[in-house]
Amino acid sequence: LNQLLFKDPNQPPVVFHWFPFLGSTVIYGMEPYKFFNNCQEKYGDVFTFILLGRKMTVTLGPKGNEFVFNGKHADLCAEEAYTHLTTPVFGSGVVYDCPNHMLMEQKKFMKFGLTTETFKAYVPLIKDEVVNYFQTSPFFDGQTGRVPLSTAIPQLTLFTASRSLQGREVREALTTTHADLFHDLDMGFTPVNFMFPWLPLPHNAKRDKAQRAMAKLYLDIIARRKSGQESQTEIDMIWNLMNRTYKSGESLSDLHVAHCMIALLMAGQHTSMATSTWTLLHLAAKPEVQKALYDEQIKVFGKDLAPLTYEKLSELKMVNNVIKEILRVHPPLHSIMRKVKSPLHVPDTNFVIPSTHYVMAAPGVSAMDEKYFKNAKEFDPFRWVGHEADEDNAEKFDFGFGLVSKGTASPYLPFGAGRHRCIGEQFANVQLATIISTFVREFEFSLPPGQKNVPLVDYNSMVALATAPAMVHWKRRGGSNH
Ligand code: HEM
């Protein structure tokens, strides 16, 4: 009754709920997209729901995406929305535990370490890790077999990202002494901690211990490098960050380098493992896409399949289309949040969002909307064929069914936009393209007999994962050594 009687016409409609504090927490948490779609139908593109006592105003559609992503920092603040989840995991003084202008500088520092030159060096390293995994993992023993992707892919993405971006020492530590630590730290990166940051959960004590031990791993590497015990034989992110200085003249401290490295490890690991897993599952469900990918490898690398190189990756249009399509159907991050700092008018509406609210964008909703993508629910990488150049060059690109803006007011923004936009997009593409190419060269795969569809999404994690075990059957391509 309260909700009906005290409805303010200048505030977005509140999603109906029975229990004041709980609000829509359970229904949102279990199936966020179903919740968003139902609310959109009932209330339109702008509505407020209660997430454990917090008022979350969701703004859907391309305009809603723009509203959140393009918000000024004085109006919309990311650190207040995320810090209690990320700071205990990443460590102090970086990302959301520092003033926003420092994060902007840290992102620039990280970008310095993501150049064409580094990517050229990374492709063979990533490829070697994947091949080594095929040779040593019991999941890939023999000529045919089955692999639970939920177990195998997190290992594979961790090895490939750590060997390339993180550097050789981190890669070695993560299989030996530090494997459990990474696991403990990772357990702290869950929605439970986002929802109940104050709860003294047992895994939080482990998380804090693991955070300190992981930071020490990086600090020891930095100390060895500074003392000259390790010379710079390879380019990696640690070397890059060790040489950076803030505009204020202060250099990035060793502790901040360590914490930035943990942030990069976490940001990249979850998103890439979810994307690689969904890719392999959809390929298993669609042999015609596997064939197109294999044919492309032969076309670009010759029938003897010359080694993968960074330069050649950009010629793999089909691989890139597959990645784009996976990120349309399964964007790893379903909810982007900001804390409102001053009352904010939502353009084209009468609504003013009070400063007690949070705002939430869900670009995955518009990416799966029939208004912008024909047969939006279907995984169809061929829909991007012929539009590759448009996406790179044009302000607006046309998929053959209406113009879609490439700017912030776009229905397709898997890497976000504006000041908090992802810096890892190119690295993710290099990592994913190398992993997918190496898989396709080596194997043909299929879903288990009798299973027609890819598994359902499991929303119990920070990213939209495939429900475990995400089993796929594989068969080695005849006589291939690649
Ligand atoms: C930010 C997605 C991979 C590092 C973001 C954001 C999205 C995103 C949507 C914006 C978050 C917001 O506005 O609140 C993805 C996807 C990836 C991916 C889909 C892979 C498929 C990576 C990788 C790295 C990385 C590999 C590191 C190498 C970051 C960083 C930010 C970010 C540092 C900036 C956060 C901020 O400014 O607040 N990513 N990401 N991401 N991502 Fe990624």
GROMACS .gro file of C-alpha atoms and ligand atoms in nm, residues 69 82 96 103 107 110 165 264 267-268 271-272 275 327 332-333 336 338 414-416 419-424 427-428 432, ligand 1:
model
   73
   69PHE     CA    1   2.841   0.516  -1.881
   82TYR     CA    2   3.228  -0.126  -0.602
   96TYR     CA    3   3.828   0.199  -0.638
  103LEU     CA    4   4.239   0.549  -1.122
  107LYS     CA    5   4.448   0.299  -1.630
  110MET     CA    6   4.825  -0.014  -1.756
  165LEU     CA    7   5.051  -1.021  -1.919
  264LEU     CA    8   4.445  -0.693  -1.369
  267ALA     CA    9   3.954  -0.839  -1.409
  268GLY     CA   10   4.097  -1.047  -1.691
  271THR     CA   11   3.580  -1.225  -1.804
  272SER     CA   12   3.810  -1.433  -2.027
  275THR     CA   13   3.396  -1.592  -2.269
  327LEU     CA   14   3.005  -1.105  -2.604
  332PRO     CA   15   3.035  -1.137  -1.872
  333LEU     CA   16   2.919  -0.833  -1.671
  336ILE     CA   17   2.716  -0.194  -1.416
  338ARG     CA   18   2.729   0.375  -0.988
  414PRO     CA   19   3.031  -0.542  -2.373
  415PHE     CA   20   3.342  -0.345  -2.272
  416GLY     CA   21   3.149  -0.049  -2.131
  419ARG     CA   22   3.570   0.702  -1.813
  420HIS     CA   23   3.540   0.348  -1.674
  421ARG     CA   24   3.566   0.175  -2.011
  422CYS     CA   25   3.765  -0.148  -2.020
  423ILE     CA   26   4.137  -0.118  -2.094
  424GLY     CA   27   4.169  -0.492  -2.148
  427PHE     CA   28   4.441  -0.808  -2.466
  428ALA     CA   29   4.120  -1.010  -2.423
  432LEU     CA   30   4.068  -1.532  -2.691
  483HEM     C1   31   3.638  -0.221  -1.712
  483HEM     C2   32   3.429  -0.585  -1.961
  483HEM     C3   33   3.862  -0.806  -1.998
  483HEM     C4   34   4.058  -0.468  -1.713
  483HEM     C5   35   3.544  -0.301  -1.776
  483HEM     C6   36   3.404  -0.267  -1.791
  483HEM     C7   37   3.345  -0.369  -1.861
  483HEM     C8   38   3.449  -0.467  -1.890
  483HEM     C9   39   3.199  -0.380  -1.901
  483HEM    C10   40   3.334  -0.142  -1.741
  483HEM    C11   41   3.292  -0.154  -1.595
  483HEM    C12   42   3.213  -0.035  -1.546
  483HEM     O1   43   3.186   0.058  -1.621
  483HEM     O2   44   3.174  -0.035  -1.427
  483HEM    C13   45   3.530  -0.673  -1.996
  483HEM    C14   46   3.512  -0.790  -2.082
  483HEM    C15   47   3.635  -0.851  -2.093
  483HEM    C16   48   3.728  -0.774  -2.013
  483HEM    C17   49   3.381  -0.829  -2.148
  483HEM    C18   50   3.677  -0.976  -2.169
  483HEM    C19   51   3.605  -1.044  -2.251
  483HEM    C20   52   3.952  -0.732  -1.926
  483HEM    C21   53   4.093  -0.764  -1.914
  483HEM    C22   54   4.148  -0.670  -1.833
  483HEM    C23   55   4.041  -0.578  -1.794
  483HEM    C24   56   4.162  -0.881  -1.985
  483HEM    C25   57   4.291  -0.655  -1.791
  483HEM    C26   58   4.393  -0.688  -1.865
  483HEM    C27   59   3.962  -0.372  -1.691
  483HEM    C28   60   3.987  -0.248  -1.619
  483HEM    C29   61   3.865  -0.176  -1.621
  483HEM    C30   62   3.769  -0.258  -1.692
  483HEM    C31   63   4.118  -0.205  -1.553
  483HEM    C32   64   3.843  -0.035  -1.568
  483HEM    C33   65   3.753  -0.022  -1.448
  483HEM    C34   66   3.716   0.122  -1.423
  483HEM     O3   67   3.764   0.215  -1.486
  483HEM     O4   68   3.633   0.143  -1.333
  483HEM     N1   69   3.569  -0.424  -1.836
  483HEM     N2   70   3.661  -0.669  -1.955
  483HEM     N3   71   3.925  -0.620  -1.852
  483HEM     N4   72   3.831  -0.374  -1.734
  483HEM    FE1   73   3.750  -0.514  -1.851
   0.00000   0.00000   0.00000
